[in-house]
Amino acid sequence: MRALKIAFITPEALPFIKTGGLADISGVLPNIIAQMGHSVRVFLPLYRQIKTNFANLENTGIEITCEIADKKYYGNIFILPAKDSKPEIYFIENDYFFDREEPYRNVETGKDYNDNDERIIFFNMAILQALKKMLWPPDIIHCNDWQSSLIPSYLKTLYKDDSFFYNTRTVLTIHNLAYQGQFKAESFAKLGIQKEHFYPAGPFEYWGKINFLKSGIYYADEITTVSPTYAKEIQSAGDYGMGLEGVIKDKSGHLTGILNGVDYMIWSPKTDKLIPFRYFPANLSGKKKNKLEILKTANLPLRIEEPLIGMISRLDNQKGFDLLQEIMDGLLNLKLQFILLGTGDGKYHKFFKEMEKKYPDRIKAFLEFDNKLAHLISAGADIFLMPSRYEPCGLNQMYSLKYGTVPIIRKTGGLADTVVNFDEQTLRGTGFVFENYDSGELLETIKKAVGFYARKKIWFKIIKQGMGEDFSWDTSARKYEELYRALIK
Ligand code: ADP
């Protein structure tokens, strides 16, 4: 079978820039697809952090001009000097749009940049221009989230009759339906797409606004999302469909849930260079030492016999923090310790600071983004908590399983697809699962887990069953490959 030409478009990817799980995925999936023998080109915006940290980027000499709302913007395409089998990584440069402190929002105000519509229009337009200038018509353009959702829309409108893209098909992966790229209706004129495409309930219109993700879902040839359960959930209203359930249901014949994989080169306690003590299922002594290390780092008393609960998360309503708030006193009155690593909503920063003052020997909240610390908590904690309201896939529960850190999760999305509830009769299972978004259920489940933590033989069985799970990328990458092939037939 012939090798495919695949353009992978993403607003973030490791090791260049990361705000969430999308960066983990974009940092590994294109590499695996390339290793399968395909020709892959990844496209990212050239953010300030990338410019600073990757001084060896080279200008390809390809120049871009985009007209947005009667103004011309210019850009260049940079490339990371590539090793042979790796995908080629391209960066869209325009300092006015991308040379900023953070990718999406103003650090001082915590609000999204007010020209995010123009920044993404530029990014999407620039990529289509770049592909043409490279004389590289892809078989597949794999888009991710609202930040590349305009590409399918442009291909089916402005570029409809362009023979260059005649054989190009699009895949749009939804990593989180909560982020849609909604702007005032006036933004539509900036797209340069004919007026007749903007009409009530049409592909771009959403309750009097323009919605970039909606247009992508409407126009993409195939939609994927990051777990089978989330693929079902997003066809229903409320927290799941987020108002787009209608357009998603209409495309249900072209919607697949493909579970994200884990990059075990990065997330494995056997080889992890970011933790001081490495370990494996047959000898967990290193795990205990990591626990001591994280307790010391957190300045908590070394109560090694009490269970240590860890949490690494964006501090966002999605992640179940409102539930946790309701039960935090009850929780910290149990015999356990708690370490949180996260940034986000100011109200949760304040809340966890208060909790630290109230229970200084029980809880430490690291209110920052720190990858090394994330690894140490994954390794050192006994229990990992992820009580999400909804969770497209979730990565930390899969990392935790591999690190022998027993997850407590709510049965939703990718969490439901990856953690098996412990069954007291059969002693099978890898974690503790609760069903309803209810703080009482959450507390009961934590108490249950803490109860089993004291029963060492059973606890080690649960740990080992979790460590034996395998969510490596190979299976998922094959599914993407099958999808690409089916599309170009
Ligand atoms: P989401 O993408 O919704 O934030 P995921 O579970 O899919 O959630 O991915 C989150 C990723 O970001 C994980 O790799 C996690 O370890 C990492 N992460 C989240 N918050 C922090 C933090 N404060 N410091 C370091 N890593 C973090």
Short mmCIF file of C-alpha atoms and ligand atoms in Angstrom, two decimals:
data_model
loop_
_atom_site.label_atom_id
_atom_site.label_comp_id
_atom_site.label_asym_id
_atom_site.label_seq_id
_atom_site.Cartn_x
_atom_site.Cartn_y
_atom_site.Cartn_z
CA MET A 1 0.00 0.00 0.00
CA ARG A 2 1.30 3.43 -0.83
CA ALA A 3 2.56 5.86 1.79
CA LEU A 4 0.19 8.73 2.48
CA LYS A 5 0.93 12.43 2.68
CA ILE A 6 -0.55 13.72 5.92
CA ALA A 7 -0.59 17.29 7.21
CA PHE A 8 -1.20 17.41 10.96
CA ILE A 9 -2.43 20.78 12.20
CA THR A 10 -2.33 21.60 15.87
CA PRO A 11 -2.15 24.69 18.12
CA GLU A 12 0.15 22.91 20.60
CA ALA A 13 2.57 19.98 20.63
CA LEU A 14 5.34 18.69 22.85
CA PRO A 15 8.20 19.46 23.16
CA PHE A 16 7.40 22.90 21.76
CA ILE A 17 4.41 24.21 23.69
CA LYS A 18 1.89 22.68 26.07
CA THR A 19 -1.20 23.86 27.91
CA GLY A 20 -3.04 20.53 28.05
CA GLY A 21 -3.42 16.97 26.82
CA LEU A 22 -3.59 18.00 23.15
CA ALA A 23 0.13 18.78 23.33
CA ASP A 24 0.91 15.25 24.56
CA ILE A 25 -1.09 13.75 21.68
CA SER A 26 0.31 16.05 19.00
CA GLY A 27 3.81 15.36 20.25
CA VAL A 28 3.56 11.63 19.63
CA LEU A 29 0.82 10.60 17.18
CA PRO A 30 2.42 12.24 14.10
CA ASN A 31 5.74 10.56 15.00
CA ILE A 32 4.14 7.13 15.09
CA ILE A 33 2.26 7.70 11.85
CA ALA A 34 5.56 8.77 10.28
CA GLN A 35 7.27 5.65 11.63
CA MET A 36 4.60 3.60 9.87
CA GLY A 37 6.14 4.88 6.64
CA HIS A 38 3.90 7.85 5.86
CA SER A 39 5.08 11.30 4.96
CA VAL A 40 3.89 13.59 7.77
CA ARG A 41 4.18 17.36 8.13
CA VAL A 42 3.12 18.98 11.39
CA PHE A 43 2.09 22.66 11.44
CA LEU A 44 2.14 24.87 14.56
CA PRO A 45 2.06 28.62 15.20
CA LEU A 46 5.49 30.05 15.97
CA TYR A 47 4.81 31.20 19.52
CA ARG A 48 7.28 33.24 21.55
CA GLN A 49 8.25 30.26 23.74
CA ILE A 50 9.14 28.20 20.67
CA LYS A 51 11.25 30.99 19.21
CA THR A 52 13.11 31.36 22.49
CA ASN A 53 13.67 27.67 23.17
CA PHE A 54 14.37 26.44 19.63
CA ALA A 55 16.87 28.89 18.25
CA ASN A 56 17.88 26.45 15.48
CA LEU A 57 14.65 26.84 13.48
CA GLU A 58 15.30 27.66 9.84
CA ASN A 59 13.36 29.97 7.57
CA THR A 60 12.13 27.97 4.56
CA GLY A 61 11.85 31.15 2.51
CA ILE A 62 8.14 30.49 1.93
CA GLU A 63 6.22 33.70 2.39
CA ILE A 64 2.56 34.05 3.23
CA THR A 65 0.15 36.92 2.71
CA CYS A 66 -3.34 36.83 4.22
CA GLU A 67 -6.01 39.44 3.94
CA ILE A 68 -8.21 39.67 7.03
CA ALA A 69 -10.87 42.36 7.15
CA ASP A 70 -9.17 44.41 4.42
CA LYS A 71 -5.82 44.33 6.17
CA LYS A 72 -2.84 42.42 4.87
CA TYR A 73 -0.79 40.26 7.22
CA TYR A 74 2.49 38.67 6.25
CA GLY A 75 4.22 35.59 7.55
CA ASN A 76 7.06 33.15 6.98
CA ILE A 77 7.26 29.42 7.32
CA PHE A 78 10.00 28.05 9.55
CA ILE A 79 11.10 24.44 9.88
CA LEU A 80 12.78 22.41 12.57
CA PRO A 81 15.82 20.74 11.02
CA ALA A 82 14.52 17.18 10.97
CA LYS A 83 16.08 13.80 11.59
CA ASP A 84 15.25 11.20 8.95
CA SER A 85 12.22 9.23 10.09
CA LYS A 86 10.61 12.00 12.16
CA PRO A 87 7.80 14.11 10.74
CA GLU A 88 8.80 17.50 9.40
CA ILE A 89 7.69 20.24 11.80
CA TYR A 90 6.70 23.60 10.32
CA PHE A 91 5.94 26.81 12.15
CA ILE A 92 3.76 29.66 10.94
CA GLU A 93 5.47 32.88 11.84
CA ASN A 94 3.75 36.19 12.35
CA ASP A 95 5.03 38.09 15.36
CA TYR A 96 2.02 40.36 15.60
CA PHE A 97 -0.22 37.34 16.20
CA PHE A 98 2.01 34.79 17.90
CA ASP A 99 4.85 36.57 19.71
CA ARG A 100 2.94 36.79 22.98
CA GLU A 101 3.45 35.52 26.49
CA GLU A 102 0.81 32.78 26.35
CA PRO A 103 -0.77 30.96 23.41
CA TYR A 104 -4.45 31.78 23.96
CA ARG A 105 -4.96 34.34 26.67
CA ASN A 106 -3.68 37.45 28.29
CA VAL A 107 -1.72 36.54 31.43
CA GLU A 108 -2.71 39.66 33.36
CA THR A 109 -6.44 39.55 32.75
CA GLY A 110 -6.74 35.77 32.39
CA LYS A 111 -9.05 36.48 29.45
CA ASP A 112 -8.77 35.18 25.89
CA TYR A 113 -6.99 37.57 23.50
CA ASN A 114 -9.66 39.63 21.79
CA ASP A 115 -8.19 38.94 18.36
CA ASN A 116 -8.16 35.14 18.69
CA ASP A 117 -10.49 34.98 15.68
CA GLU A 118 -7.94 36.77 13.49
CA ARG A 119 -5.02 34.79 14.89
CA ILE A 120 -6.70 31.50 14.00
CA ILE A 121 -7.95 32.73 10.62
CA PHE A 122 -4.35 33.66 9.83
CA PHE A 123 -2.99 30.32 11.05
CA ASN A 124 -5.50 28.31 8.98
CA MET A 125 -5.21 30.42 5.82
CA ALA A 126 -1.43 30.42 6.06
CA ILE A 127 -1.28 26.62 6.16
CA LEU A 128 -3.36 26.21 3.00
CA GLN A 129 -1.17 28.76 1.24
CA ALA A 130 1.99 27.08 2.52
CA LEU A 131 0.90 23.66 1.24
CA LYS A 132 0.38 25.14 -2.21
CA LYS A 133 3.70 26.94 -2.18
CA MET A 134 5.42 23.73 -1.09
CA LEU A 135 3.74 21.97 -4.03
CA TRP A 136 2.74 19.30 -1.50
CA PRO A 137 -0.95 18.40 -1.85
CA PRO A 138 -1.73 16.20 1.17
CA ASP A 139 -3.94 13.12 0.98
CA ILE A 140 -5.16 13.95 4.46
CA ILE A 141 -5.24 17.11 6.52
CA HIS A 142 -5.71 16.06 10.13
CA CYS A 143 -7.11 19.03 12.09
CA ASN A 144 -7.40 19.33 15.85
CA ASP A 145 -9.97 21.33 17.80
CA TRP A 146 -11.42 24.73 16.89
CA GLN A 147 -7.99 26.20 16.20
CA SER A 148 -7.77 24.30 12.91
CA SER A 149 -11.48 23.86 12.19
CA LEU A 150 -11.48 26.50 9.47
CA ILE A 151 -9.35 24.34 7.21
CA PRO A 152 -12.17 21.92 6.27
CA SER A 153 -14.44 24.93 5.93
CA TYR A 154 -12.09 26.74 3.56
CA LEU A 155 -11.56 23.60 1.48
CA LYS A 156 -15.31 23.20 0.94
CA THR A 157 -15.95 26.89 0.19
CA LEU A 158 -13.12 29.14 -1.02
CA TYR A 159 -11.03 26.25 -2.34
CA LYS A 160 -13.92 24.15 -3.63
CA ASP A 161 -12.79 24.35 -7.24
CA ASP A 162 -9.06 24.37 -6.60
CA SER A 163 -7.62 21.34 -8.35
CA PHE A 164 -4.57 21.38 -6.04
CA PHE A 165 -6.72 20.07 -3.16
CA TYR A 166 -8.94 17.90 -5.36
CA ASN A 167 -7.82 14.65 -3.70
CA THR A 168 -7.33 16.03 -0.20
CA ARG A 169 -9.63 14.76 2.57
CA THR A 170 -10.00 16.15 6.08
CA VAL A 171 -10.20 14.59 9.54
CA LEU A 172 -11.14 16.75 12.51
CA THR A 173 -10.35 15.46 15.99
CA ILE A 174 -12.32 16.95 18.87
CA HIS A 175 -10.23 16.93 22.05
CA ASN A 176 -12.67 18.96 24.13
CA LEU A 177 -16.03 20.21 22.97
CA ALA A 178 -16.06 22.97 25.57
CA TYR A 179 -13.68 25.04 23.47
CA GLN A 180 -15.45 26.02 20.26
CA GLY A 181 -14.04 29.34 19.07
CA GLN A 182 -17.20 31.43 19.24
CA PHE A 183 -17.01 35.05 18.11
CA LYS A 184 -19.36 37.90 17.25
CA ALA A 185 -21.18 37.45 13.95
CA GLU A 186 -19.11 40.31 12.49
CA SER A 187 -16.08 38.02 12.54
CA PHE A 188 -17.55 36.07 9.65
CA ALA A 189 -16.61 38.85 7.22
CA LYS A 190 -12.96 38.37 8.26
CA LEU A 191 -12.92 34.81 6.91
CA GLY A 192 -13.19 35.97 3.33
CA ILE A 193 -15.85 33.31 2.70
CA GLN A 194 -18.87 34.22 0.57
CA LYS A 195 -21.71 35.83 2.55
CA GLU A 196 -24.29 33.25 1.54
CA HIS A 197 -22.60 30.66 3.78
CA PHE A 198 -23.61 32.59 6.90
CA TYR A 199 -27.29 32.04 7.65
CA PRO A 200 -29.29 31.05 10.74
CA ALA A 201 -28.55 27.48 11.79
CA GLY A 202 -26.04 27.20 8.90
CA PRO A 203 -22.55 25.72 9.14
CA PHE A 204 -20.98 28.82 10.68
CA GLU A 205 -23.88 30.42 12.56
CA TYR A 206 -24.54 29.61 16.18
CA TRP A 207 -27.20 31.55 18.07
CA GLY A 208 -26.33 34.82 16.36
CA LYS A 209 -22.57 34.26 16.61
CA ILE A 210 -19.96 32.51 14.51
CA ASN A 211 -18.66 29.17 15.74
CA PHE A 212 -15.39 27.90 14.21
CA LEU A 213 -15.67 24.36 15.60
CA LYS A 214 -19.22 23.96 14.34
CA SER A 215 -18.13 24.77 10.79
CA GLY A 216 -15.30 22.26 11.07
CA ILE A 217 -17.65 19.51 12.24
CA TYR A 218 -20.02 20.35 9.43
CA TYR A 219 -17.42 20.39 6.67
CA ALA A 220 -14.79 17.82 7.74
CA ASP A 221 -14.96 14.49 5.90
CA GLU A 222 -14.48 12.50 9.11
CA ILE A 223 -14.77 13.48 12.75
CA THR A 224 -12.99 11.69 15.53
CA THR A 225 -12.90 12.20 19.23
CA VAL A 226 -10.56 10.84 21.83
CA SER A 227 -12.51 7.98 23.40
CA PRO A 228 -15.40 5.73 22.36
CA THR A 229 -17.55 6.77 25.32
CA TYR A 230 -17.08 10.50 24.67
CA ALA A 231 -18.05 9.87 21.01
CA LYS A 232 -21.42 8.65 22.27
CA GLU A 233 -21.79 11.27 24.99
CA ILE A 234 -21.28 14.28 22.71
CA GLN A 235 -24.40 13.36 20.79
CA SER A 236 -26.46 14.31 23.85
CA ALA A 237 -27.21 17.77 25.24
CA GLY A 238 -25.78 19.55 28.29
CA ASP A 239 -22.22 19.11 29.54
CA TYR A 240 -21.52 16.64 26.76
CA GLY A 241 -22.85 18.05 23.49
CA MET A 242 -22.31 21.65 24.66
CA GLY A 243 -24.89 22.92 22.19
CA LEU A 244 -23.29 21.19 19.20
CA GLU A 245 -25.05 17.85 19.71
CA GLY A 246 -27.31 18.55 16.70
CA VAL A 247 -24.54 19.03 14.16
CA ILE A 248 -22.61 16.12 15.69
CA LYS A 249 -25.60 13.79 15.49
CA ASP A 250 -26.06 14.73 11.84
CA LYS A 251 -22.49 13.53 11.27
CA SER A 252 -22.74 10.42 13.44
CA GLY A 253 -22.11 8.19 10.40
CA HIS A 254 -18.71 9.88 10.15
CA LEU A 255 -17.83 9.98 13.83
CA THR A 256 -15.37 7.60 15.51
CA GLY A 257 -14.01 7.47 19.06
CA ILE A 258 -10.32 6.54 19.10
CA LEU A 259 -8.78 6.34 22.54
CA ASN A 260 -5.64 8.41 23.04
CA GLY A 261 -2.55 6.41 23.76
CA VAL A 262 0.23 6.94 26.26
CA ASP A 263 3.80 7.68 25.31
CA TYR A 264 5.47 5.12 27.58
CA MET A 265 8.88 6.46 26.53
CA ILE A 266 7.97 9.46 28.68
CA TRP A 267 5.49 8.02 31.17
CA SER A 268 6.88 4.79 32.60
CA PRO A 269 8.25 4.35 36.14
CA LYS A 270 10.81 1.88 34.82
CA THR A 271 12.61 4.48 32.70
CA ASP A 272 11.33 7.90 33.85
CA LYS A 273 14.33 10.22 34.20
CA LEU A 274 12.27 12.91 35.90
CA ILE A 275 11.73 10.85 39.07
CA PRO A 276 14.52 10.16 41.54
CA PHE A 277 13.72 6.46 42.05
CA ARG A 278 12.66 4.13 39.25
CA TYR A 279 10.62 1.00 39.87
CA PHE A 280 8.59 -1.80 38.27
CA PRO A 281 5.76 -4.14 39.31
CA ALA A 282 7.99 -6.82 40.85
CA ASN A 283 9.75 -4.31 43.10
CA LEU A 284 7.87 -1.25 44.27
CA SER A 285 10.43 -0.05 46.80
CA GLY A 286 11.28 2.88 44.53
CA LYS A 287 7.67 3.99 44.67
CA LYS A 288 7.86 4.33 48.45
CA LYS A 289 11.03 6.40 48.15
CA ASN A 290 9.35 8.68 45.64
CA LYS A 291 6.52 9.10 48.12
CA LEU A 292 8.98 10.29 50.77
CA GLU A 293 10.53 12.62 48.23
CA ILE A 294 7.26 14.27 47.25
CA LEU A 295 6.17 14.59 50.89
CA LYS A 296 9.48 16.33 51.65
CA THR A 297 9.12 18.60 48.61
CA ALA A 298 5.62 19.46 49.77
CA ASN A 299 6.84 20.10 53.29
CA LEU A 300 4.28 17.69 54.69
CA PRO A 301 4.91 15.39 57.68
CA LEU A 302 6.28 12.04 56.51
CA ARG A 303 3.27 9.92 57.40
CA ILE A 304 4.26 7.17 55.07
CA GLU A 305 1.60 4.76 56.33
CA GLU A 306 -1.28 7.09 55.50
CA PRO A 307 -2.53 7.09 51.92
CA LEU A 308 -1.36 10.02 49.81
CA ILE A 309 -3.89 11.31 47.29
CA GLY A 310 -2.50 13.14 44.27
CA MET A 311 -4.20 15.35 41.74
CA ILE A 312 -2.69 17.02 38.64
CA SER A 313 -5.13 19.10 36.73
CA ARG A 314 -6.26 22.33 35.17
CA LEU A 315 -8.28 24.00 37.91
CA ASP A 316 -11.48 24.10 35.95
CA ASN A 317 -15.11 23.20 36.63
CA GLN A 318 -14.75 20.37 34.11
CA LYS A 319 -12.38 18.54 36.43
CA GLY A 320 -14.78 18.13 39.35
CA PHE A 321 -13.43 20.82 41.67
CA ASP A 322 -16.89 22.02 42.67
CA LEU A 323 -17.59 18.51 44.00
CA LEU A 324 -14.30 18.40 45.77
CA GLN A 325 -14.94 21.78 47.39
CA GLU A 326 -18.11 20.44 48.97
CA ILE A 327 -16.36 17.51 50.64
CA MET A 328 -12.87 18.85 51.26
CA ASP A 329 -13.34 19.18 55.03
CA GLY A 330 -14.74 15.66 55.27
CA LEU A 331 -11.90 14.39 53.14
CA LEU A 332 -9.12 16.08 55.10
CA ASN A 333 -10.53 14.78 58.33
CA LEU A 334 -9.80 11.26 57.14
CA LYS A 335 -6.39 9.82 57.88
CA LEU A 336 -4.70 10.78 54.65
CA GLN A 337 -2.61 13.42 52.93
CA PHE A 338 -3.36 15.30 49.75
CA ILE A 339 -1.13 16.95 47.13
CA LEU A 340 -2.50 19.02 44.29
CA LEU A 341 -0.65 20.38 41.26
CA GLY A 342 -2.65 22.72 39.08
CA THR A 343 -3.37 26.17 37.74
CA GLY A 344 -6.49 27.79 36.40
CA ASP A 345 -9.59 29.35 37.86
CA GLY A 346 -8.72 31.93 40.54
CA LYS A 347 -11.52 30.81 42.82
CA TYR A 348 -9.91 27.39 43.16
CA HIS A 349 -6.46 28.91 43.75
CA LYS A 350 -8.01 30.80 46.67
CA PHE A 351 -9.85 27.76 47.93
CA PHE A 352 -6.81 25.52 48.02
CA LYS A 353 -4.72 28.21 49.72
CA GLU A 354 -7.38 28.39 52.44
CA MET A 355 -7.37 24.62 52.81
CA GLU A 356 -3.58 24.66 53.20
CA LYS A 357 -3.88 27.15 56.04
CA LYS A 358 -6.60 25.13 57.72
CA TYR A 359 -4.94 21.71 57.35
CA PRO A 360 -1.18 22.42 57.06
CA ASP A 361 -0.18 18.85 57.90
CA ARG A 362 -2.63 17.29 55.43
CA ILE A 363 -2.65 19.23 52.19
CA LYS A 364 -0.20 20.94 49.88
CA ALA A 365 -1.34 22.79 46.76
CA PHE A 366 1.29 23.57 44.13
CA LEU A 367 -0.52 26.24 42.13
CA GLU A 368 1.78 26.17 39.13
CA PHE A 369 2.57 24.27 35.96
CA ASP A 370 5.54 21.98 36.54
CA ASN A 371 6.13 18.91 34.41
CA LYS A 372 8.81 17.41 36.65
CA LEU A 373 6.58 17.72 39.68
CA ALA A 374 3.77 16.09 37.69
CA HIS A 375 5.99 13.05 37.21
CA LEU A 376 6.99 12.94 40.88
CA ILE A 377 3.37 13.15 42.06
CA SER A 378 2.32 10.45 39.58
CA ALA A 379 5.04 8.22 41.03
CA GLY A 380 4.84 9.15 44.70
CA ALA A 381 1.10 9.26 45.35
CA ASP A 382 -0.86 6.16 46.34
CA ILE A 383 -4.15 7.29 44.87
CA PHE A 384 -4.88 9.58 41.93
CA LEU A 385 -8.11 11.56 41.94
CA MET A 386 -10.00 12.52 38.77
CA PRO A 387 -13.67 13.19 39.55
CA SER A 388 -14.39 14.92 36.22
CA ARG A 389 -17.79 16.28 35.23
CA TYR A 390 -16.89 15.17 31.72
CA GLU A 391 -13.59 13.91 30.33
CA PRO A 392 -12.97 13.47 26.58
CA CYS A 393 -10.13 11.04 27.27
CA GLY A 394 -7.95 12.10 30.17
CA LEU A 395 -4.32 11.15 30.33
CA ASN A 396 -3.39 11.28 33.98
CA GLN A 397 -5.51 8.28 34.92
CA MET A 398 -3.63 6.22 32.33
CA TYR A 399 -0.26 7.55 33.53
CA SER A 400 -1.29 6.75 37.12
CA LEU A 401 -2.16 3.16 36.27
CA LYS A 402 1.34 2.62 34.90
CA TYR A 403 2.87 4.23 38.02
CA GLY A 404 0.92 1.98 40.39
CA THR A 405 -1.06 4.97 41.62
CA VAL A 406 -4.62 3.73 41.95
CA PRO A 407 -7.11 6.04 40.21
CA ILE A 408 -10.44 7.15 41.64
CA ILE A 409 -12.52 8.41 38.74
CA ARG A 410 -16.02 9.36 37.75
CA LYS A 411 -17.49 7.05 35.12
CA THR A 412 -17.43 9.38 32.15
CA GLY A 413 -15.76 9.65 28.73
CA GLY A 414 -12.25 8.25 28.49
CA LEU A 415 -12.10 7.65 32.24
CA ALA A 416 -14.87 5.08 31.86
CA ASP A 417 -12.98 3.48 28.97
CA THR A 418 -9.69 3.07 30.83
CA VAL A 419 -10.32 2.35 34.52
CA VAL A 420 -12.01 -0.87 35.62
CA ASN A 421 -13.92 -0.57 38.89
CA PHE A 422 -12.51 -2.85 41.60
CA ASP A 423 -14.86 -5.77 42.30
CA GLU A 424 -14.70 -7.07 45.86
CA GLN A 425 -16.00 -10.50 44.84
CA THR A 426 -13.60 -11.29 42.03
CA LEU A 427 -10.81 -8.95 43.21
CA ARG A 428 -10.52 -7.78 39.61
CA GLY A 429 -10.21 -4.11 38.72
CA THR A 430 -7.70 -1.29 38.45
CA GLY A 431 -9.33 1.59 40.34
CA PHE A 432 -12.40 2.96 42.06
CA VAL A 433 -15.27 4.33 40.02
CA PHE A 434 -18.35 6.37 40.92
CA GLU A 435 -21.24 7.03 38.58
CA ASN A 436 -23.13 10.21 39.40
CA TYR A 437 -21.73 13.70 39.59
CA ASP A 438 -22.41 13.84 43.29
CA SER A 439 -20.09 14.87 46.11
CA GLY A 440 -21.54 12.26 48.50
CA GLU A 441 -20.74 9.48 46.04
CA LEU A 442 -17.26 10.89 45.57
CA LEU A 443 -16.55 10.91 49.32
CA GLU A 444 -17.93 7.40 49.76
CA THR A 445 -15.71 6.15 46.95
CA ILE A 446 -12.64 7.79 48.46
CA LYS A 447 -13.47 6.18 51.82
CA LYS A 448 -13.81 2.82 50.11
CA ALA A 449 -10.42 3.19 48.41
CA VAL A 450 -8.81 4.28 51.67
CA GLY A 451 -10.32 1.19 53.34
CA PHE A 452 -8.69 -1.09 50.78
CA TYR A 453 -5.40 0.79 51.04
CA ALA A 454 -5.14 -0.61 54.56
CA ARG A 455 -5.57 -4.17 53.24
CA LYS A 456 -2.12 -4.43 51.75
CA LYS A 457 -2.49 -7.72 49.89
CA ILE A 458 -5.57 -6.59 48.05
CA TRP A 459 -4.10 -3.12 47.45
CA PHE A 460 -0.99 -4.58 45.79
CA LYS A 461 -3.22 -6.72 43.60
CA ILE A 462 -5.06 -3.61 42.42
CA ILE A 463 -1.76 -1.80 41.82
CA LYS A 464 -0.37 -4.66 39.78
CA GLN A 465 -3.49 -5.07 37.72
CA GLY A 466 -3.28 -1.36 36.87
CA MET A 467 0.43 -1.50 36.05
CA GLY A 468 -0.30 -4.38 33.70
CA GLU A 469 -2.65 -2.31 31.54
CA ASP A 470 -1.29 -1.21 28.19
CA PHE A 471 -2.54 1.92 26.47
CA SER A 472 0.38 2.34 24.11
CA TRP A 473 -0.18 4.28 20.92
CA ASP A 474 0.23 1.42 18.41
CA THR A 475 -3.41 0.29 18.46
CA SER A 476 -4.81 3.81 18.25
CA ALA A 477 -2.39 4.93 15.56
CA ARG A 478 -3.46 1.93 13.43
CA LYS A 479 -7.06 3.07 13.78
CA TYR A 480 -6.17 6.53 12.49
CA GLU A 481 -4.29 4.94 9.62
CA GLU A 482 -7.33 2.80 8.72
CA LEU A 483 -9.50 5.89 8.80
CA TYR A 484 -7.13 7.81 6.51
CA ARG A 485 -7.04 4.91 4.06
CA ALA A 486 -10.81 4.51 4.01
CA LEU A 487 -11.13 8.23 3.25
CA ILE A 488 -8.89 8.29 0.21
CA LYS A 489 -10.42 5.23 -1.43
P1 ADP B 1 -6.72 18.35 29.73
O1 ADP B 1 -6.14 18.27 28.36
O2 ADP B 1 -8.20 18.45 29.77
O3 ADP B 1 -6.07 19.40 30.58
P2 ADP B 1 -5.60 15.68 30.11
O4 ADP B 1 -5.69 14.74 31.25
O5 ADP B 1 -5.99 15.16 28.77
O6 ADP B 1 -6.43 16.97 30.50
O7 ADP B 1 -4.12 16.20 29.97
C1 ADP B 1 -3.53 17.05 30.89
C2 ADP B 1 -2.03 17.03 30.70
O8 ADP B 1 -1.47 18.21 31.28
C3 ADP B 1 -1.37 15.87 31.39
O9 ADP B 1 -0.19 15.52 30.72
C4 ADP B 1 -1.03 16.47 32.77
O10 ADP B 1 0.01 15.80 33.41
C5 ADP B 1 -0.64 17.87 32.39
N1 ADP B 1 -0.87 18.88 33.43
C6 ADP B 1 -2.03 19.44 33.82
N2 ADP B 1 -1.82 20.37 34.77
C7 ADP B 1 -0.49 20.39 35.01
C8 ADP B 1 0.36 21.15 35.87
N3 ADP B 1 -0.13 22.07 36.69
N4 ADP B 1 1.69 20.92 35.83
C9 ADP B 1 2.19 19.98 34.99
N5 ADP B 1 1.45 19.23 34.15
C10 ADP B 1 0.13 19.45 34.14
#
